[in-house]
mmCIF file of C-alpha atoms and ligand atoms in Angstrom:
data_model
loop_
_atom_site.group_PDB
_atom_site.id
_atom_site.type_symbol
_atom_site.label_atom_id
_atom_site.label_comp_id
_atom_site.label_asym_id
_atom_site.label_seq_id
_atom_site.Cartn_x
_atom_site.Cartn_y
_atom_site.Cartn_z
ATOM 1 C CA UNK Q 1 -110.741 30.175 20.666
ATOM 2 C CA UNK Q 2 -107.435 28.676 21.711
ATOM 3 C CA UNK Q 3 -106.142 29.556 25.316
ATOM 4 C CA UNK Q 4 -103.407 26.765 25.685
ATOM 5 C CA UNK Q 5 -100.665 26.588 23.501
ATOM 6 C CA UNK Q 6 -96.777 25.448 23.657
ATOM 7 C CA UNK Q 7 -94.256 28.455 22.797
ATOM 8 C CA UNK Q 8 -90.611 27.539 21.488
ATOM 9 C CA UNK Q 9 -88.185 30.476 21.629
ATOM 10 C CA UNK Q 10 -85.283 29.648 19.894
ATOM 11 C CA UNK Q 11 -82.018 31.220 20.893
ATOM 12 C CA UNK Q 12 -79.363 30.602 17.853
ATOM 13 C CA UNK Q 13 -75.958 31.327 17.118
ATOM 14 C CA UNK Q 14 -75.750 33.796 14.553
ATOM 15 C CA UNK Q 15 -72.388 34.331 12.976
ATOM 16 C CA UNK Q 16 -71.399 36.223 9.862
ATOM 17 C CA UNK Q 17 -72.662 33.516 7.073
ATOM 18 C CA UNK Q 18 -76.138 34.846 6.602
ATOM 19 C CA UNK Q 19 -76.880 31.528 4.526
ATOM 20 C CA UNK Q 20 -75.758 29.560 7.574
ATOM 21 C CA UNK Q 21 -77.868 32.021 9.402
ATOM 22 C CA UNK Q 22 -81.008 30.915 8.047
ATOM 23 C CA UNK Q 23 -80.140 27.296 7.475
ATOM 24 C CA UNK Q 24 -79.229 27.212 11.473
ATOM 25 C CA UNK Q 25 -83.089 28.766 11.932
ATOM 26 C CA UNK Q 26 -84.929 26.610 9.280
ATOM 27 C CA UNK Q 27 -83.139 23.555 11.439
ATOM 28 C CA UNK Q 28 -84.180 24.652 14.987
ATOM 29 C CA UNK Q 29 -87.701 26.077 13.672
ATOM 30 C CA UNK Q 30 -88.456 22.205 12.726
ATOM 31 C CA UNK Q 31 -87.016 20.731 15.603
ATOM 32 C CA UNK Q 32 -88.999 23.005 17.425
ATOM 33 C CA UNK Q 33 -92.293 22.208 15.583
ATOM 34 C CA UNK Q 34 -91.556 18.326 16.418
ATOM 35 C CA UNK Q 35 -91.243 19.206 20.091
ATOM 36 C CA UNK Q 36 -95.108 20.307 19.870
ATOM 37 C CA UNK Q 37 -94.703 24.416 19.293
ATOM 38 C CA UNK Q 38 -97.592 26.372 17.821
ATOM 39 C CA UNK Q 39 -95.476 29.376 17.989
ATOM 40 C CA UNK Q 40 -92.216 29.305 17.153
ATOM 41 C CA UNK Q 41 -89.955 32.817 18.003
ATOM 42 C CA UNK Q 42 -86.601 33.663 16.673
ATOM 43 C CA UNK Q 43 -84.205 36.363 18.005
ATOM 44 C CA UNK Q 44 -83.314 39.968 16.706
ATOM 45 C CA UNK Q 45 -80.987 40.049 13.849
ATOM 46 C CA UNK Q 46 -81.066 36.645 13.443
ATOM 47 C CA UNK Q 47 -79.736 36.341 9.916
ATOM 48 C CA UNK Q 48 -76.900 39.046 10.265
ATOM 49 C CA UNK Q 49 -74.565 40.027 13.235
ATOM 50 C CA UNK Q 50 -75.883 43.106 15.334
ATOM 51 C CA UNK Q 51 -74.082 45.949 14.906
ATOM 52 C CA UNK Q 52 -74.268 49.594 12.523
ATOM 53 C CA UNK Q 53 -71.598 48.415 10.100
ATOM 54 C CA UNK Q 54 -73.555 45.514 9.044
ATOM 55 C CA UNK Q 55 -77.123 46.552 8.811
ATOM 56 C CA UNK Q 56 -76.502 48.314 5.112
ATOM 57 C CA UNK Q 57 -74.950 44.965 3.876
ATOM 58 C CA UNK Q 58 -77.859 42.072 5.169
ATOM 59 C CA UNK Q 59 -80.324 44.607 4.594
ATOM 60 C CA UNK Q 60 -83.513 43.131 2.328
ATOM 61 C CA UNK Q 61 -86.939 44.044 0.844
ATOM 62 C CA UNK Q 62 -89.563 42.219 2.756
ATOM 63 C CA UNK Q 63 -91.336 39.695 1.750
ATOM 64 C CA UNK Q 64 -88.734 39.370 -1.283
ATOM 65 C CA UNK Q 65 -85.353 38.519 0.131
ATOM 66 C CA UNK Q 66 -84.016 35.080 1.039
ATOM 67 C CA UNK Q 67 -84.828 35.308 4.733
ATOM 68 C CA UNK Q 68 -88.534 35.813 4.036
ATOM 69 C CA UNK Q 69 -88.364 33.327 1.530
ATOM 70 C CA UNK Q 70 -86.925 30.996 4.347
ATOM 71 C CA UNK Q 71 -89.169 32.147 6.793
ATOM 72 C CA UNK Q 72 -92.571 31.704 4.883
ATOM 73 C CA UNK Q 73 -91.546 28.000 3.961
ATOM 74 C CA UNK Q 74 -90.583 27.276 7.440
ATOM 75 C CA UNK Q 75 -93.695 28.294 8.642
ATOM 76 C CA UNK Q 76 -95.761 26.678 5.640
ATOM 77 C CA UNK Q 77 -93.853 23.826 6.275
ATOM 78 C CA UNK Q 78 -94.167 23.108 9.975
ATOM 79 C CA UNK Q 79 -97.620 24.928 10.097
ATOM 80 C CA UNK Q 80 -96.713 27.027 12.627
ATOM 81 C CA UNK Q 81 -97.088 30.548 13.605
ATOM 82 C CA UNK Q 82 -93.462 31.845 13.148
ATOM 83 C CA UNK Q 83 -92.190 35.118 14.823
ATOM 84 C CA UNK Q 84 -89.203 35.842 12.665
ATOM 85 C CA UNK Q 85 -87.110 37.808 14.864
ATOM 86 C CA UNK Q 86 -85.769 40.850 13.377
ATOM 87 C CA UNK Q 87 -83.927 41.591 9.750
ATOM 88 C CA UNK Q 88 -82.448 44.715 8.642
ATOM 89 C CA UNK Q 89 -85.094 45.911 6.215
ATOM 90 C CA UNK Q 90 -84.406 48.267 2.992
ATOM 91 C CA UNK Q 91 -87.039 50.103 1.802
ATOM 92 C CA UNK Q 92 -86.744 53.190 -0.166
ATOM 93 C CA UNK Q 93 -83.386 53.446 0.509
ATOM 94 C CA UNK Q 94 -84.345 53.698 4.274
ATOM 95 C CA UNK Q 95 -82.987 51.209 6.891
ATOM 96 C CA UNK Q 96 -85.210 49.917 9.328
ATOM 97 C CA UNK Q 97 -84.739 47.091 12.284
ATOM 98 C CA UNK Q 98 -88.068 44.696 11.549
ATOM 99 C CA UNK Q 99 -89.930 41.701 12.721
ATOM 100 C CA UNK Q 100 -91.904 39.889 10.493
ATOM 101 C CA UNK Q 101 -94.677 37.225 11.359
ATOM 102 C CA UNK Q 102 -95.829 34.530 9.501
ATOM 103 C CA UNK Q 103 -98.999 31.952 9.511
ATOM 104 C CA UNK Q 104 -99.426 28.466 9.386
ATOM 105 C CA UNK Q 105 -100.052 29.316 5.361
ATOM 106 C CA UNK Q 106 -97.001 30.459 5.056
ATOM 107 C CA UNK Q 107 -98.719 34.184 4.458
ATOM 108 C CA UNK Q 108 -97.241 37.303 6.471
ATOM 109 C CA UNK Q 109 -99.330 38.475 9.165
ATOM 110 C CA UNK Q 110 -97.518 41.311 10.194
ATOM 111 C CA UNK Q 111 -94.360 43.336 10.105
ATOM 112 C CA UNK Q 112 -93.149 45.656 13.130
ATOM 113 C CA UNK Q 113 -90.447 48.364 12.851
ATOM 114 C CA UNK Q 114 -88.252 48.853 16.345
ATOM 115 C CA UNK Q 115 -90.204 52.389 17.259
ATOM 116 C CA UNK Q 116 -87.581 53.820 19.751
ATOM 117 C CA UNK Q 117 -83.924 52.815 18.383
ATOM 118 C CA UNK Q 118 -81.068 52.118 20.466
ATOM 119 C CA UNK Q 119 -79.083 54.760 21.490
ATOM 120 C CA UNK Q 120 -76.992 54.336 24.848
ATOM 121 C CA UNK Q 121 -73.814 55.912 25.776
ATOM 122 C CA UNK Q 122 -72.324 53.968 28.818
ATOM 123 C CA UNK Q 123 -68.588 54.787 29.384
ATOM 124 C CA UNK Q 124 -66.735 51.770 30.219
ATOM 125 C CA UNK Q 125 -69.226 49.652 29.031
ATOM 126 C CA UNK Q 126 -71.366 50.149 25.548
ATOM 127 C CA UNK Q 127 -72.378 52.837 22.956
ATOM 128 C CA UNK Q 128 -74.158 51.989 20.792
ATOM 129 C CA UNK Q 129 -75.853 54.540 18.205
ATOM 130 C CA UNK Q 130 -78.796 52.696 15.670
ATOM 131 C CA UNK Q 131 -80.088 55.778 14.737
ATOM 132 C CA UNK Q 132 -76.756 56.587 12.698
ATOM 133 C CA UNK Q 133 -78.076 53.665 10.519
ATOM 134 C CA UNK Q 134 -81.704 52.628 10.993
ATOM 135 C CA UNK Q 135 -84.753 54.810 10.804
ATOM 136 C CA UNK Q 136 -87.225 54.094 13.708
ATOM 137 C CA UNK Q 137 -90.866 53.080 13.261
ATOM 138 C CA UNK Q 138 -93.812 54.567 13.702
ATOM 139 C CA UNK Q 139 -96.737 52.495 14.589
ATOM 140 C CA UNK Q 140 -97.922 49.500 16.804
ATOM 141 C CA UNK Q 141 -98.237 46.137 15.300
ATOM 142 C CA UNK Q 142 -100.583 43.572 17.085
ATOM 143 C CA UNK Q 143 -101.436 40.184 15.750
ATOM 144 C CA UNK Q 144 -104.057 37.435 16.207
ATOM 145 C CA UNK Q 145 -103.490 34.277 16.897
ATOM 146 C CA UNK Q 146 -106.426 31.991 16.674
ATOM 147 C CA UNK Q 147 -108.075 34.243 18.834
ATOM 148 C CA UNK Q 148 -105.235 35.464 21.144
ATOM 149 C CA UNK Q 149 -103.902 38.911 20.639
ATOM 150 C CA UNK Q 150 -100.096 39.592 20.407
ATOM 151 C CA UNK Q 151 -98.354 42.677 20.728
ATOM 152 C CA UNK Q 152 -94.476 43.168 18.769
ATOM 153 C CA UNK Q 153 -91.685 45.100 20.301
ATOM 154 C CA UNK Q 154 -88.067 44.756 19.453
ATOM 155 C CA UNK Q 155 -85.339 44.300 22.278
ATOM 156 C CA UNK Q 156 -84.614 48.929 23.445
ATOM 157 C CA UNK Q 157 -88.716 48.774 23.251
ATOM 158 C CA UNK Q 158 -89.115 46.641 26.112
ATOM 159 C CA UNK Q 159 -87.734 49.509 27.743
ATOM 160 C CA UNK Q 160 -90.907 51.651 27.321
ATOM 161 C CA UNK Q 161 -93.412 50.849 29.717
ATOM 162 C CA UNK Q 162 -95.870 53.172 27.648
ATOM 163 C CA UNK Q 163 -95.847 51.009 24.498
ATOM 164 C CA UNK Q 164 -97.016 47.702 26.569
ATOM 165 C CA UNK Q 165 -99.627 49.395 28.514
ATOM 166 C CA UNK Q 166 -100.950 50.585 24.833
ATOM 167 C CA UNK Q 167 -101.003 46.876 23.598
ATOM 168 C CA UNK Q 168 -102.474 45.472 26.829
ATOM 169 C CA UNK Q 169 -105.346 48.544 26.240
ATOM 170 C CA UNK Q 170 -106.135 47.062 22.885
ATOM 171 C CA UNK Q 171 -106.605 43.512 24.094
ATOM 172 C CA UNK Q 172 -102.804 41.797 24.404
ATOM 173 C CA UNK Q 173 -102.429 38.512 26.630
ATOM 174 C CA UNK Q 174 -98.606 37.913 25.009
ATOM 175 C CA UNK Q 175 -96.129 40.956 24.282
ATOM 176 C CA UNK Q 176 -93.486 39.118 22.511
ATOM 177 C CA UNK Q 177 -89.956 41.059 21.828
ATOM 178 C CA UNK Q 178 -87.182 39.992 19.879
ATOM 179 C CA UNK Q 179 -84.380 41.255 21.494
ATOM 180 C CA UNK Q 180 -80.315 41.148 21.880
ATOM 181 C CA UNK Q 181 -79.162 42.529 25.422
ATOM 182 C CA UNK Q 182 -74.901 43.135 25.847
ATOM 183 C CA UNK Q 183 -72.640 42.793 28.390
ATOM 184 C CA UNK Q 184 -73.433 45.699 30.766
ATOM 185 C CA UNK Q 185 -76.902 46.207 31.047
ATOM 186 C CA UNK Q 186 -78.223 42.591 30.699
ATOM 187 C CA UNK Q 187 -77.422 41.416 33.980
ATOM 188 C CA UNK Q 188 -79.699 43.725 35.771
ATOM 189 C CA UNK Q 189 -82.196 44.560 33.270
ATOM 190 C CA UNK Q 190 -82.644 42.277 30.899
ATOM 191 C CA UNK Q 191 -85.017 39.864 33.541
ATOM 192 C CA UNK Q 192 -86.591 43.073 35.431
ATOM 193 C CA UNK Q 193 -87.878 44.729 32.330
ATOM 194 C CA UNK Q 194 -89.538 41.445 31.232
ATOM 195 C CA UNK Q 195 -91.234 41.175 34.563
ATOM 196 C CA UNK Q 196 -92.227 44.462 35.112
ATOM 197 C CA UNK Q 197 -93.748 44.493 31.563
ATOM 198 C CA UNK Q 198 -95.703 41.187 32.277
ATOM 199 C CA UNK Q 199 -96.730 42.236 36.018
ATOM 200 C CA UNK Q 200 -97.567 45.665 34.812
ATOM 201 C CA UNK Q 201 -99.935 44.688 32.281
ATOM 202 C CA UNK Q 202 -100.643 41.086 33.204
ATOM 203 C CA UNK Q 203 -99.605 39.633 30.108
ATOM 204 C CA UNK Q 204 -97.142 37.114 29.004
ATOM 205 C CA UNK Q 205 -93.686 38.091 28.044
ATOM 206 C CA UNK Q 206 -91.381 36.206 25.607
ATOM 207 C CA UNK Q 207 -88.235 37.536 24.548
ATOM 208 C CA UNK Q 208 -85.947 36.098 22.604
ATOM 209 C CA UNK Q 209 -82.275 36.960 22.421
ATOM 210 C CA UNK Q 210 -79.180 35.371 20.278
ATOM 211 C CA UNK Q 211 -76.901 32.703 21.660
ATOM 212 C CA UNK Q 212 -73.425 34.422 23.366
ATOM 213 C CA UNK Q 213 -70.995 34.625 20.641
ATOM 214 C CA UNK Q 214 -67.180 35.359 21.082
ATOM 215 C CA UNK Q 215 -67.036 38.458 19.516
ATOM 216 C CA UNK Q 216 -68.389 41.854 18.091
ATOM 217 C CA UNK Q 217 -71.929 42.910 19.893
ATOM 218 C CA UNK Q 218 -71.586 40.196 22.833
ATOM 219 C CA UNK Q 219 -75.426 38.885 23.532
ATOM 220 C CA UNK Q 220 -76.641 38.647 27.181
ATOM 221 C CA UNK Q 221 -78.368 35.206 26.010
ATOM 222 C CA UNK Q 222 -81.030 34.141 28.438
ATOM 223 C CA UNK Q 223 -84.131 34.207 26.251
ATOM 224 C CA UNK Q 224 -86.941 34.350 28.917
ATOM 225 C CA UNK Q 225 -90.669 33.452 28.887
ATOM 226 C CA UNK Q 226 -92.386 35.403 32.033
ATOM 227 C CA UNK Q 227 -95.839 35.140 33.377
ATOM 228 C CA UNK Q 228 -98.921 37.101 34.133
ATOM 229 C CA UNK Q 229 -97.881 37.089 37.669
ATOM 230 C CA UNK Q 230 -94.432 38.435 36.663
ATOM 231 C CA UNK Q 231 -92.983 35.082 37.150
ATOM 232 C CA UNK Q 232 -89.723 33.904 35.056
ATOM 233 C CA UNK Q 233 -91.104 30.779 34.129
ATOM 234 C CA UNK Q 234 -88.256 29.242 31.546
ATOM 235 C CA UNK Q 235 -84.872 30.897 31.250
ATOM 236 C CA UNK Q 236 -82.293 30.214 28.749
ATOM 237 C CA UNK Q 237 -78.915 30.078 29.556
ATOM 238 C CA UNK Q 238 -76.384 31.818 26.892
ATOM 239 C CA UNK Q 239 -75.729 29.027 23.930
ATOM 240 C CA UNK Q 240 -77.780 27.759 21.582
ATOM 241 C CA UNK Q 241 -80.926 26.190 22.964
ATOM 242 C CA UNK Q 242 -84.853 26.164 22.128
ATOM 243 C CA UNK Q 243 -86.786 26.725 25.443
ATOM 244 C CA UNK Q 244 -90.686 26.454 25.682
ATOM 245 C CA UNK Q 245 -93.461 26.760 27.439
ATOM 246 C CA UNK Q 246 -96.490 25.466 27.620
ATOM 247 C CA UNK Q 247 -99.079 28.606 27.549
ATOM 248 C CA UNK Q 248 -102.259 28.528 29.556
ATOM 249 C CA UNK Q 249 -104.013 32.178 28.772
ATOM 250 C CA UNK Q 250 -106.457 31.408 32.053
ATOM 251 C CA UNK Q 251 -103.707 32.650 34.040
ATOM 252 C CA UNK Q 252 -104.438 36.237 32.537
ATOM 253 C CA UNK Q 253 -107.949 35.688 33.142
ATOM 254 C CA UNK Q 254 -107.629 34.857 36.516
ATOM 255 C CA UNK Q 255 -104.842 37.214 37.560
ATOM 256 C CA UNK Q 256 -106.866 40.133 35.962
ATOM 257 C CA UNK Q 257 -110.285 39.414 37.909
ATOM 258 C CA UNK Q 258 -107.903 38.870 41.118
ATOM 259 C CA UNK Q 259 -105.858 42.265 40.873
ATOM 260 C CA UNK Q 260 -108.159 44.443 38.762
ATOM 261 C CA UNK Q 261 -105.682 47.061 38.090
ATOM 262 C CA UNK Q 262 -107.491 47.810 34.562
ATOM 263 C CA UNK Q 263 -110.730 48.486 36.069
ATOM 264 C CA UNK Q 264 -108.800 50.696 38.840
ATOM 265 C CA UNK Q 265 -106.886 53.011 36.555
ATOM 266 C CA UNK Q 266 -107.837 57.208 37.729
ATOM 267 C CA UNK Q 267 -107.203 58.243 34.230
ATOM 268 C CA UNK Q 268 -109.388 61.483 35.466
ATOM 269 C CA UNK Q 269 -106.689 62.119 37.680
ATOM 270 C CA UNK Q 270 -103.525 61.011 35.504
ATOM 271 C CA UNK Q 271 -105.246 63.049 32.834
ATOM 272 C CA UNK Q 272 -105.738 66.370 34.567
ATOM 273 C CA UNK Q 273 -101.968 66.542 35.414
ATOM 274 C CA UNK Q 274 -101.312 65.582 31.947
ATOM 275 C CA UNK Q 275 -102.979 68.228 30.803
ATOM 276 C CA UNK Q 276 -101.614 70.792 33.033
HETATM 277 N N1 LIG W 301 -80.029 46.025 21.916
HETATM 278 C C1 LIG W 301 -81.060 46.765 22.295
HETATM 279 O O1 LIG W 301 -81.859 47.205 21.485
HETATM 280 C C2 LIG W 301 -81.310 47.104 23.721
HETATM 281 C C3 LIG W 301 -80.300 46.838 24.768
HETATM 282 O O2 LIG W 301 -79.337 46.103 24.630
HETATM 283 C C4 LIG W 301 -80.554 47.541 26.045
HETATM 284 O O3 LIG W 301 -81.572 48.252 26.150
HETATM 285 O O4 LIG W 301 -79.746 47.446 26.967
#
């Protein structure tokens, strides 16, 4: 079983050329791979802008559009385990925000729909309304990779403390979310939410966010691999740059015999007020 591992997260520019889009990730994903990388992670939206008016227009069938087509070679390719980010998917006639991940074959190993779509009102600083567009999903997606368990979120999920306790409950050391933070609320949250998640659940966090572009749906940036201990280990800045990390899954071991939390939990208590 593998425990140690290097992780590339790979925080690109995307821009309105979705061909350039996935040329710009094919590059990096390689570049990546030659820096060592098992895993390879790109950002949400990664082959369209972020933003309602576009979804409808990059939207594609998965596996059969161009970016899977791109993302199964890459992965075939460099024999890596690719995270694709997220694409707008089409399927009957539905909209949906996805992540797709692929194996070392080349094969798709899973596909995750964003489960609680983002919907903020913040006067003076961002609305933003996916649910005029995108249909949420419905179910948890885990992985495996050689071994290690992986639980998908997509950026608004990290949000929901419930949906990384369920992963860590079914056996997740790495929660990894694809994400794309603004303006206004990544400065404060965008770092605590990854640590709480990872301290929380004593798991490793990886989230992956867009380079800063000059316009339209500004990206926070500062794609961020955090620890068991709740420790930002690697930080991005905000322009296009592949950080990594070399993964040692002992540290959830040891941090989980140290602080036991799991084996403390009073769900007889937490349930009986539940259930009130
Ligand atoms: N873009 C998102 O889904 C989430 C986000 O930017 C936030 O929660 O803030």
């Amino acid at each position: 079983m593998m425990r140690l591992f290097r992780a590339a997260l790979v925080q690109m520019q995307v821009g309105k050329d979705r061909t350039q889009n996935l040329v710009n990730a094919a590059k990096l994903i390689a570049e990546a791979k030659c820096d060592g990388a098992k895993l390879v992670a790109l950002p949400e939206c990664f082959n369209s802008p972020y933003g309602t008016k576009f979804f409808n227009e990059y939207a594609e069938s998965i596996p059969n559009g161009p970016t899977c087509e791109m993302l199964s070679k890459a992965a075939k390719e460099n024999s890596i385990y690719l995270v694709g980010g997220t694409l707008p998917e089409r399927e009957n006639n539905k909209l949906y925000n996805t992540c797709t991940v692929w194996s070392p074959k080349g094969e798709l190993l899973a596909k995750y729909r964003k489960m609680h779509l983002f919907d903020i009102d913040i006067p003076g600083g961002i609305t933003f309304k996916e649910s005029d567009v995108l249909q949420a999903g419905n179910e948890l997606v885990m992985f495996e990779m050689e071994g290690i368990k992986v639980g998908l979120g997509i950026c608004y999920d990290m949000r929901f403390e419930e949906l990384a306790k369920l992963y860590r409950l079914q056996g997740c050391e790495i929660l990894i979310y694809p994400g794309a933070f603004n303006m206004t609320t990544g400065p404060i949250h965008w770092e605590l939410l990854q640590r709480g998640r990872a301290l929380d659940n004593q798991v490793f966090v990886f989230a992956i966010s867009p380079a800063r572009n000059e316009q339209g749906y500004i990206a926070w940036g500062h794609s961020q691999i955090t620890n068991p201990w709740g420790k930002v280990t690697t930080q991005a800045g905000h322009s296009q740059e592949i950080i990594y990390g070399d993964i040692d899954l002992s540290e959830c071991d040891k941090i989980r015999q140290q602080i036991p939390i799991f084996t403390q939990r009073r769900t007889d208590i937490y349930d009986t007020v539940k259930n009130k």
